[in-house]
Amino acid sequence: MNRRCFLGVCGTLPALLAGCLGDDGERESETPTPDDALPEACPRSLDVEGVPERPDELTRDSVTEFLTEYEYTLAPARNPDYTGLNYLEHLETERVDEGFRVHFFAEPIVAQTPTDSTSSSTTPVTEGTYNVAYLLTERRIVRTTRVGPTPYTGLRPRKDGTLVACSRTGK
């Protein structure tokens, strides 16, 4: 009888532990999402003046170049306190299942209101740094950020990001 009980427990143990001993959660799943999961009204960040055209062919170089120009244009458009970026450092471009994940480290320029009441001009100053990561696929641009003083490549746009542009036609 003990042998049957032991075999029964051994037979059910793998089913009980399924999924528990796998990935440690650090890797981001890039499983494609069906088109019907796109929102009815896609965000239109590509309509912001000065945003570059999406590349026709997604390659490591074309995606990196596009998203570099995209962040230089989009950062000030998304944050009214930014007048531009002092610098944007490309950290990595990684091929994922359905596209590319790209990480940058940036320092924005913020227009500071003068403390001297006799002056009416503003002085651009740099204020803090942030990390930004994109997931770029044929149909989506997803963006996530993290404020921090050092470069960081652990951002997961698929999990933590915001859809900033999409298309049902692939461009």
Coordinates of C-alpha atoms in Angstrom, one line a residue:
M1 CA 0.0 0.0 0.0
N2 CA 2.9 2.4 0.8
R3 CA 4.3 1.8 -2.6
R4 CA 1.1 2.8 -4.4
C5 CA 0.9 5.9 -2.3
F6 CA 4.5 6.8 -3.1
L7 CA 3.9 6.2 -6.8
G8 CA 0.8 8.3 -6.7
V9 CA 2.6 11.2 -5.1
C10 CA 5.5 10.9 -7.6
G11 CA 3.0 10.9 -10.5
T12 CA 1.2 14.0 -9.4
L13 CA 4.2 16.0 -8.2
P14 CA 5.3 17.2 -11.7
A15 CA 1.7 18.5 -12.3
L16 CA 1.8 20.4 -9.0
L17 CA 5.1 22.0 -9.7
A18 CA 4.4 22.9 -13.4
G19 CA 5.6 26.4 -14.0
C20 CA 7.1 26.8 -10.5
L21 CA 10.6 25.7 -11.4
G22 CA 10.9 27.4 -14.7
D23 CA 12.0 30.9 -15.6
D24 CA 13.0 33.1 -12.7
G25 CA 10.7 35.9 -14.1
E26 CA 13.6 38.1 -15.1
R27 CA 13.1 37.4 -18.9
E28 CA 10.4 39.2 -20.6
S29 CA 8.0 37.2 -22.7
E30 CA 7.7 38.6 -26.2
T31 CA 4.9 36.3 -27.4
P32 CA 3.1 37.9 -30.2
T33 CA -0.3 39.4 -29.5
P34 CA -3.1 39.1 -32.0
D35 CA -4.1 42.2 -34.0
D36 CA -7.6 42.2 -32.3
A37 CA -5.8 43.1 -29.0
L38 CA -4.9 46.5 -30.4
P39 CA -7.0 49.3 -29.0
E40 CA -9.9 50.6 -31.2
A41 CA -8.2 54.0 -31.4
C42 CA -4.4 53.6 -31.6
P43 CA -2.2 56.3 -29.9
R44 CA -0.8 58.6 -32.6
S45 CA 2.6 59.6 -31.3
L46 CA 3.8 59.3 -34.9
D47 CA 1.7 62.3 -35.7
V48 CA 3.9 64.5 -33.4
E49 CA 5.7 67.1 -35.5
G50 CA 9.2 66.1 -36.2
V51 CA 8.8 62.4 -35.5
P52 CA 10.8 60.4 -38.1
E53 CA 9.2 57.9 -40.4
R54 CA 9.2 54.3 -39.2
P55 CA 11.7 52.2 -41.1
D56 CA 10.2 50.0 -43.8
E57 CA 12.4 47.1 -42.8
L58 CA 13.1 46.4 -39.1
T59 CA 16.8 45.7 -38.7
R60 CA 19.0 46.3 -35.6
D61 CA 20.5 49.5 -37.2
S62 CA 17.3 50.9 -38.7
V63 CA 15.4 50.4 -35.4
T64 CA 18.2 51.9 -33.3
E65 CA 18.4 55.0 -35.6
F66 CA 14.6 55.4 -35.7
L67 CA 14.2 55.2 -31.9
T68 CA 17.1 57.5 -31.3
E69 CA 15.4 60.2 -33.4
Y70 CA 12.0 59.3 -32.0
E71 CA 13.1 59.8 -28.3
Y72 CA 14.8 63.1 -29.2
T73 CA 11.5 64.3 -30.6
L74 CA 9.0 62.6 -28.3
A75 CA 10.6 63.3 -24.9
P76 CA 9.9 67.1 -25.1
A77 CA 6.5 66.5 -26.7
R78 CA 5.4 64.2 -23.9
N79 CA 6.8 66.3 -21.0
P80 CA 6.2 70.1 -21.2
D81 CA 9.0 70.8 -18.8
Y82 CA 11.6 69.4 -21.2
T83 CA 13.0 71.6 -23.9
G84 CA 15.1 68.8 -25.4
L85 CA 17.7 66.2 -24.4
N86 CA 21.2 67.1 -23.4
Y87 CA 22.2 63.6 -24.4
L88 CA 20.8 60.2 -25.3
E89 CA 23.1 57.2 -24.9
H90 CA 22.2 54.0 -26.7
L91 CA 22.7 51.1 -24.3
E92 CA 21.6 48.1 -26.3
T93 CA 19.4 46.8 -29.1
E94 CA 18.1 43.3 -28.6
R95 CA 16.1 41.1 -31.1
V96 CA 13.0 39.6 -29.5
D97 CA 10.3 37.3 -30.9
E98 CA 8.3 39.9 -32.8
G99 CA 10.6 42.9 -33.1
F100 CA 13.3 44.7 -31.1
R101 CA 13.8 46.0 -27.6
V102 CA 16.0 49.1 -27.4
H103 CA 17.4 50.7 -24.2
F104 CA 18.7 54.3 -23.8
F105 CA 20.0 56.5 -21.0
A106 CA 19.0 60.2 -21.3
E107 CA 19.4 63.5 -19.7
P108 CA 16.7 66.1 -20.4
I109 CA 17.1 69.8 -20.6
V110 CA 14.5 71.6 -18.5
A111 CA 13.6 75.3 -18.9
Q112 CA 14.1 76.8 -15.5
T113 CA 12.1 79.9 -14.5
P114 CA 14.5 82.6 -13.4
T115 CA 14.6 83.3 -9.7
D116 CA 15.5 86.9 -10.4
S117 CA 12.3 88.8 -10.8
T118 CA 13.9 91.4 -13.1
S119 CA 14.7 88.9 -15.8
S120 CA 12.0 87.5 -18.1
S121 CA 14.1 84.9 -19.9
T122 CA 14.5 81.3 -18.9
T123 CA 17.7 79.4 -18.6
P124 CA 17.9 75.8 -19.9
V125 CA 19.4 73.5 -17.3
T126 CA 19.8 69.7 -17.1
E127 CA 17.9 68.1 -14.3
G128 CA 18.3 64.4 -13.6
T129 CA 18.5 61.4 -15.9
Y130 CA 16.3 58.6 -16.9
N131 CA 16.4 55.3 -18.6
V132 CA 14.0 54.5 -21.4
A133 CA 13.2 51.3 -23.2
Y134 CA 11.2 50.6 -26.3
L135 CA 9.6 47.6 -27.9
L136 CA 9.2 48.1 -31.6
T137 CA 7.3 45.6 -33.7
E138 CA 5.6 45.7 -37.1
R139 CA 2.5 47.0 -35.4
R140 CA 3.5 48.6 -32.1
I141 CA 5.7 51.0 -30.3
V142 CA 5.7 50.5 -26.5
R143 CA 7.7 52.8 -24.2
T144 CA 8.7 52.6 -20.6
T145 CA 10.9 54.8 -18.4
R146 CA 12.7 54.8 -15.1
V147 CA 14.2 57.8 -13.4
G148 CA 17.7 57.0 -12.2
P149 CA 21.3 58.3 -12.1
T150 CA 22.9 55.3 -13.8
P151 CA 22.3 53.4 -17.1
Y152 CA 20.0 50.4 -16.6
T153 CA 19.0 47.8 -19.2
G154 CA 16.5 45.8 -17.1
L155 CA 13.4 47.7 -18.3
R156 CA 10.6 45.5 -19.7
P157 CA 8.4 47.6 -22.1
R158 CA 6.1 44.6 -22.9
K159 CA 5.3 44.2 -19.2
D160 CA 5.6 47.7 -17.8
G161 CA 5.3 50.0 -20.9
T162 CA 2.7 52.2 -22.4
L163 CA 1.6 51.8 -26.0
V164 CA 2.6 55.0 -27.7
A165 CA 1.7 54.1 -31.3
C166 CA 0.2 51.2 -33.2
S167 CA -1.1 50.3 -36.6
R168 CA -3.4 47.6 -37.9
T169 CA -1.6 47.7 -41.3
G170 CA 2.0 47.2 -40.0
K171 CA 3.4 50.7 -40.6

